[in-house]
Coordinates of C-alpha atoms in Angstrom, one line a residue:
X153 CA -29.7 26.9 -110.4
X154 CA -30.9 27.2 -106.8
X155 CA -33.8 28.9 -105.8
X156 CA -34.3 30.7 -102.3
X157 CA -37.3 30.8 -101.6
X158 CA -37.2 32.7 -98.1
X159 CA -36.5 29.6 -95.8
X160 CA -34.0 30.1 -93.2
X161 CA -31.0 27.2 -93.8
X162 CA -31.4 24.0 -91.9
X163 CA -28.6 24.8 -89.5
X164 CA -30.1 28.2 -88.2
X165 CA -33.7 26.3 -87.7
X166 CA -32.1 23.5 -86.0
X167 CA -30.1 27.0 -83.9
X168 CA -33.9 28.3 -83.4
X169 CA -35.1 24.9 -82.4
X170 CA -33.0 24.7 -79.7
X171 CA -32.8 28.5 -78.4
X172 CA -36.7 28.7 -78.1
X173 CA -36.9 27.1 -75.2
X174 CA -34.4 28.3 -73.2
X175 CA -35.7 32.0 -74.2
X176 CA -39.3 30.9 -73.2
X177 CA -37.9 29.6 -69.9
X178 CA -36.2 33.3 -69.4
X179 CA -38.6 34.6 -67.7
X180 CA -38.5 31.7 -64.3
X181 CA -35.2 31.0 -64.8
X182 CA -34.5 35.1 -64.1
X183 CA -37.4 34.8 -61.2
X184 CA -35.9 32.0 -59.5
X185 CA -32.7 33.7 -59.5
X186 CA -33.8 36.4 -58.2
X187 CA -36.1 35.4 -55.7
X188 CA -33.9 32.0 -54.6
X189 CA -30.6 31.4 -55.7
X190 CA -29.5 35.5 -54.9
X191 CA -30.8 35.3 -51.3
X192 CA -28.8 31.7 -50.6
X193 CA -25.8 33.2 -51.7
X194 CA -26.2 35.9 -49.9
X195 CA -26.7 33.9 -47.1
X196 CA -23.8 31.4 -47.4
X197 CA -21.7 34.6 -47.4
X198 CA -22.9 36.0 -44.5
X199 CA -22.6 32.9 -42.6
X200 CA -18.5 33.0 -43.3
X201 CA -18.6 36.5 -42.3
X202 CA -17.1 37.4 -38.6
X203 CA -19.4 39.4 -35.6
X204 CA -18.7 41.7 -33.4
X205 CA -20.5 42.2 -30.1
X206 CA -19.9 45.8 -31.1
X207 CA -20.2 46.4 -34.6
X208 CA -22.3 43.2 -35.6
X209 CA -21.6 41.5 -39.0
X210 CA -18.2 42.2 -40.5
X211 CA -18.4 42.3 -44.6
X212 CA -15.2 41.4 -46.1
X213 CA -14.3 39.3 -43.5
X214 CA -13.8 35.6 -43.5
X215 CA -14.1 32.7 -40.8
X216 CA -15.3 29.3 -40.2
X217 CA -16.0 29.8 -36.3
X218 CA -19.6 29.6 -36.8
X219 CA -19.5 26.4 -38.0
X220 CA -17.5 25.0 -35.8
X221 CA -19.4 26.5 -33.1
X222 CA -23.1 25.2 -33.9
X223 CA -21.0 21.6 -35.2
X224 CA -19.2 21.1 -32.2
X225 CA -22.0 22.3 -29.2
X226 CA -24.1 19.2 -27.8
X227 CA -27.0 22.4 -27.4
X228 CA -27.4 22.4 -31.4
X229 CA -27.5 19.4 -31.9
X230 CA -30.5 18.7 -29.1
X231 CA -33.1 21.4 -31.2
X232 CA -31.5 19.4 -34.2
X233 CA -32.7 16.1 -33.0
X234 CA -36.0 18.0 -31.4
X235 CA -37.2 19.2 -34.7
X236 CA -36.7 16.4 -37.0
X237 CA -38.0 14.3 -34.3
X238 CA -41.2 16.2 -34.4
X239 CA -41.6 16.3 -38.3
X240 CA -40.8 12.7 -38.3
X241 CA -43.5 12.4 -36.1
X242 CA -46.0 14.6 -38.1
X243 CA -44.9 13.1 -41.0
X244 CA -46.0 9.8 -40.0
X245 CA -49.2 10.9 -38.2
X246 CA -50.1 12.7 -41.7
X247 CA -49.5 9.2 -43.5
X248 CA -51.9 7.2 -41.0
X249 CA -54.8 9.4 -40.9
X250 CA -53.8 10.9 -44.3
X251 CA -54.0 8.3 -46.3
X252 CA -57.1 6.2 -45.2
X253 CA -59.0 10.1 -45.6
X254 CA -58.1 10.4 -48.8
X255 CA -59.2 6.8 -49.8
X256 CA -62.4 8.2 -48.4
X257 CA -62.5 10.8 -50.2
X258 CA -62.1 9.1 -53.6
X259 CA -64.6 6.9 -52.8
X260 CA -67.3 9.2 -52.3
X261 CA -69.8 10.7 -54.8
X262 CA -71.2 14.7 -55.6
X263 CA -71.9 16.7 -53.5
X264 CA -70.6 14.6 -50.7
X265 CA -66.8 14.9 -52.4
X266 CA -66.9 18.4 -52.4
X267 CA -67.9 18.8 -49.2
X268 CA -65.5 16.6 -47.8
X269 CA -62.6 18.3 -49.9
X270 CA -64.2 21.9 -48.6
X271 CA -63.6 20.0 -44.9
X272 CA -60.0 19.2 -45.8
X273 CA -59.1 22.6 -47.2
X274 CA -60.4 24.6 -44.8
X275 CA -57.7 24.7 -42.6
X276 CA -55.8 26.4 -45.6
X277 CA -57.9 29.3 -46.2
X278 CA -57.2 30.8 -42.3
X279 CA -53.5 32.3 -41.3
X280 CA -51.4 29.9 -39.3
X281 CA -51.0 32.4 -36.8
X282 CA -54.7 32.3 -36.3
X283 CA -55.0 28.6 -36.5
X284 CA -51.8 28.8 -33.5
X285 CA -53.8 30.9 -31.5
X286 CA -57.0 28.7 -32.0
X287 CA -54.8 25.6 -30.6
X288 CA -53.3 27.9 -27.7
X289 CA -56.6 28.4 -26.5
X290 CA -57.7 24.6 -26.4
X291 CA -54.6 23.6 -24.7
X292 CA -54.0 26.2 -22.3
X293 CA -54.1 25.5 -18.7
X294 CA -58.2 27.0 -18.6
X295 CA -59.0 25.8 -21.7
X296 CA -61.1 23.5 -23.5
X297 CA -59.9 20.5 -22.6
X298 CA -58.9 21.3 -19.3
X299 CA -62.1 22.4 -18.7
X300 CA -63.9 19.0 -20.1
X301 CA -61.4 17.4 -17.6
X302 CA -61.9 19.7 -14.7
X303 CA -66.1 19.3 -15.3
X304 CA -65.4 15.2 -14.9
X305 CA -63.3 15.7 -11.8
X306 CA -60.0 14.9 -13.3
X307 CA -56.8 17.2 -12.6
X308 CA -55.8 19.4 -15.4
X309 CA -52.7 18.3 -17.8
X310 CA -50.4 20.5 -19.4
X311 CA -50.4 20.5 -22.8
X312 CA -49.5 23.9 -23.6
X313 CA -45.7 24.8 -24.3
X314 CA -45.3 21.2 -24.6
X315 CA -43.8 19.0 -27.9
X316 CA -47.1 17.3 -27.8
X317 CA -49.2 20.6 -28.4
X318 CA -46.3 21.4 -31.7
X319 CA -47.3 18.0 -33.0
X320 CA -50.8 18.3 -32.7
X321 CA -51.2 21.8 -34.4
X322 CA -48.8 20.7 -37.4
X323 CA -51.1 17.5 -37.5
X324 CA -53.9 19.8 -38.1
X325 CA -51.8 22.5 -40.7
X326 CA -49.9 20.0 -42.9
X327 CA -53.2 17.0 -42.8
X328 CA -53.9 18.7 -46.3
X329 CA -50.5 18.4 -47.9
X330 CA -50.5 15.1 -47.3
X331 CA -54.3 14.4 -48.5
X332 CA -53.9 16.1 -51.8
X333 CA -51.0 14.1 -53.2
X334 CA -52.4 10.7 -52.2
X335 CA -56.3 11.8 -53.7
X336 CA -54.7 12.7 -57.1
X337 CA -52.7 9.4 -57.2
X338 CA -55.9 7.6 -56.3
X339 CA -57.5 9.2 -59.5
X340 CA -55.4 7.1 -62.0
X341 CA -56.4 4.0 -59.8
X342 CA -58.6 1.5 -61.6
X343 CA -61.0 0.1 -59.6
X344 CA -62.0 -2.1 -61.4
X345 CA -58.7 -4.0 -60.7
X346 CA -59.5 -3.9 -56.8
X347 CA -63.1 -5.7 -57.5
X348 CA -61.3 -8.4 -59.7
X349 CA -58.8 -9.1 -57.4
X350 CA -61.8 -9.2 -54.7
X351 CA -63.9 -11.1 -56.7
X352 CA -61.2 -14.0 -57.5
X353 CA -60.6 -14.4 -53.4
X354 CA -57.9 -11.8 -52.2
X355 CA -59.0 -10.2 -48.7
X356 CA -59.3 -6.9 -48.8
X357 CA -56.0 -6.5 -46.9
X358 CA -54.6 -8.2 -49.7
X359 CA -56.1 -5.4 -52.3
X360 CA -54.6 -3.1 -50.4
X361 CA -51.1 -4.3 -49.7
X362 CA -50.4 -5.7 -53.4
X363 CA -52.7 -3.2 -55.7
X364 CA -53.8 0.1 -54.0
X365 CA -50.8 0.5 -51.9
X366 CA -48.4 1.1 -55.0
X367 CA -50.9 2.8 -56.8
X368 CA -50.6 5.8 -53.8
X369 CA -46.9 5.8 -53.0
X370 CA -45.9 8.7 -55.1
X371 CA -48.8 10.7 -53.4
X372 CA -47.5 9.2 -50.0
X373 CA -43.7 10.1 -51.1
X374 CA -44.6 13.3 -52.6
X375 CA -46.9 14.4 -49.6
X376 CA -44.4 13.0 -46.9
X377 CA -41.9 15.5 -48.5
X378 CA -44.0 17.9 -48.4
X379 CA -44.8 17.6 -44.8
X380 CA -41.5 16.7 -43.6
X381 CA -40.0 19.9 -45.4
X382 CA -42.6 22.7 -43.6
X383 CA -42.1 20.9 -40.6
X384 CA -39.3 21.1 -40.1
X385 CA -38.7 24.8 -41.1
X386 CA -42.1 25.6 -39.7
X387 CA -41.6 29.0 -37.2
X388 CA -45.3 29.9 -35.8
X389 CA -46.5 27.2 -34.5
X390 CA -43.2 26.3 -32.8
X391 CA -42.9 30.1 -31.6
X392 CA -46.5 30.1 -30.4
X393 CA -46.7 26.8 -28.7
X394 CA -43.6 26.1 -27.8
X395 CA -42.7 28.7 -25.5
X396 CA -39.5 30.8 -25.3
X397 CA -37.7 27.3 -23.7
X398 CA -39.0 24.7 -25.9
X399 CA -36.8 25.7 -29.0
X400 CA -36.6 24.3 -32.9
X401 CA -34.7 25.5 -35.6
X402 CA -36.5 27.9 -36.7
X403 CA -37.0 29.8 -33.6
X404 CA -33.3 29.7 -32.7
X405 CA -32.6 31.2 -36.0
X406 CA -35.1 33.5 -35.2
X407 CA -33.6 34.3 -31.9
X408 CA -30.1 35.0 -33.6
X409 CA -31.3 36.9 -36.1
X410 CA -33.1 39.6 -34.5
X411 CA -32.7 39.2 -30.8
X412 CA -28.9 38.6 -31.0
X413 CA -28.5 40.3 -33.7
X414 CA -25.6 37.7 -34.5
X415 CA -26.6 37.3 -38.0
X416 CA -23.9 35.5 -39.1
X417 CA -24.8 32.6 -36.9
X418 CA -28.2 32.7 -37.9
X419 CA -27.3 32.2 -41.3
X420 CA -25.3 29.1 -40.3
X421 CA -27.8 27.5 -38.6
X422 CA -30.5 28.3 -41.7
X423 CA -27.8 26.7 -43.8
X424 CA -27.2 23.5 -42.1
X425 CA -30.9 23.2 -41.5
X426 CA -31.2 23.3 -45.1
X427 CA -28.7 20.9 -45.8
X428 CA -29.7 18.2 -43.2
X429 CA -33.2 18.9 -44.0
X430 CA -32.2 17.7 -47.8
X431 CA -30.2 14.7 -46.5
X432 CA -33.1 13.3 -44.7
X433 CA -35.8 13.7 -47.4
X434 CA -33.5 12.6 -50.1
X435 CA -32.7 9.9 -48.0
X436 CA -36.6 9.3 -47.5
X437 CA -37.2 10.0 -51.4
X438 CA -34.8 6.8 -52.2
X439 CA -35.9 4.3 -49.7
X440 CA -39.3 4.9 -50.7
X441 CA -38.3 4.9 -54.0
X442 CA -36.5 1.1 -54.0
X443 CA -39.6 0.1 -51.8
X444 CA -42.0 0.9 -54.5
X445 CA -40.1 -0.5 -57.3
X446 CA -39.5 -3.8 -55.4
X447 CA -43.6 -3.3 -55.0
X448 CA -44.4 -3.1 -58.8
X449 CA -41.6 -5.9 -59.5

């Protein structure tokens, strides 16, 4: 004779076991539904959608001529080339001078750490608008640095509305998204490898290249992602520096959307951004990837 003594059979605890997480997951799953995956669709939609000159956006409607006009225009594919070009270049800036700081960083002791950190976070606690204005106001024709070059005798240089003034003030924005990933990957270092390795006769470019180096690259993968990504979709900076002529992607979609008022091909161009912007860092993610398990052997 079989007691029960209350417990719920095995099959409906092994049913429990695997519901509870997906019902504890409810809650993000509904928010990034909401806040992400809804507005995509709704954008891929719209960007099939036809537009009148008239009327604007047609709902209902259905054609491809967006795409084939931002695929088949040489002007497209210039700011296309123009803005991964500059977050390429960012990017790689951000490693060089990234990197090395947050070695630095490690390396230090209290209080000097935290101030250093406070240095590198800074930039983070003040609106990029503000930060855009700051750099408009070095680089502008009566500026700072003209006027450092103009006190030495030396003709001014235009800098403003230029490609080199978007580099430097994404330098200075997206510096600490590249420090942060590389300083926490630095924690799980053990230096007392590094002094080993020193102390049995490797140079310290040696220590670098064969121990530190692929102790960091997931900060310098994660980080260069990170980087890359806001760069390239990155609208103030480019809006603010760049002038009305010097277009990226995110101005033009800008433009489209609420100066054309053609937001059907703004939503085509937000689209393909998106998609070549996930072909390159994917494409960044794997190379980096076979590098650093060649590295580790």
């Amino acid at each position: 004779m079989q007691v029960n003594n209350g417990a719920a059979p095995p099959s409906r605890k092994s049913t429990l076991a695997f519901l509870l997480p997906w019902w504890m997951s409810a809650p993000a799953l509904l928010l990034c539904g909401v806040m992400l995956l809804v507005p995509l669709l709704l954008t891929v939609i719209l960007s099939f959608n036809t537009f009148d000159t008239d009327l604007g956006p047609q709902s209902g409607t259905f054609t491809l001529e967006h795409y084939v006009a931002v695929l088949t225009d040489l002007y497209y594919y210039a700011i296309f080339w123009r803005t991964f070009w500059i977050a390429g270049l960012v990017t790689l800036i951000c490693i060089v001078v990234g990197a090395p700081e947050a070695y630095i960083l490690n390396r230090m002791r209290k209080p000097w750490r935290s101030i250093m950190l406070l240095v590198v976070l800074a930039p983070l606690m003040i609106s990029v608008v503000v930060r855009a204005f700051g750099w408009s106001m070095l680089l502008g024709p009566e500026g700072l640095i003209n006027g450092v070059l103009a006190a030495f005798g030396w003709e001014p240089v235009k800098l403003l509305y230029t490609e080199a003034a978007i580099v430097i003030a994404l330098v200075h924005v997206m510096l600490p998204f590249m420090v942060i990933p590389v300083w926490t990957s630095l924690q799980k270092l053990d230096q007392g490898v590094a002094n080993a390795a020193l102390s049995l006769g490797a140079s310290p470019l040696t220590v670098v290249r064969r121990i530190i180096l692929p102790q960091v690259m997931p900060g310098i993968l994660s980080g260069s992602l990170i980087v890359f990504g806001l760069s390239a979709s990155s609208f103030a900076i480019p809006g603010l520096l760049g002038g009305r002529r010097l277009k990226m992607m995110a101005t033009l979609i800008y433009d489209e959307y609420l100066h054309e008022l053609n937001w059907p091909l703004g939503a085509t161009i937000a689209l393909l951004l998106l998609l070549a912007n996930l072909v390159v860092m994917l494409g960044w993610n794997r190379m980096l990837e076979r590098r650093y398990k060649k590295a580790l052997g």
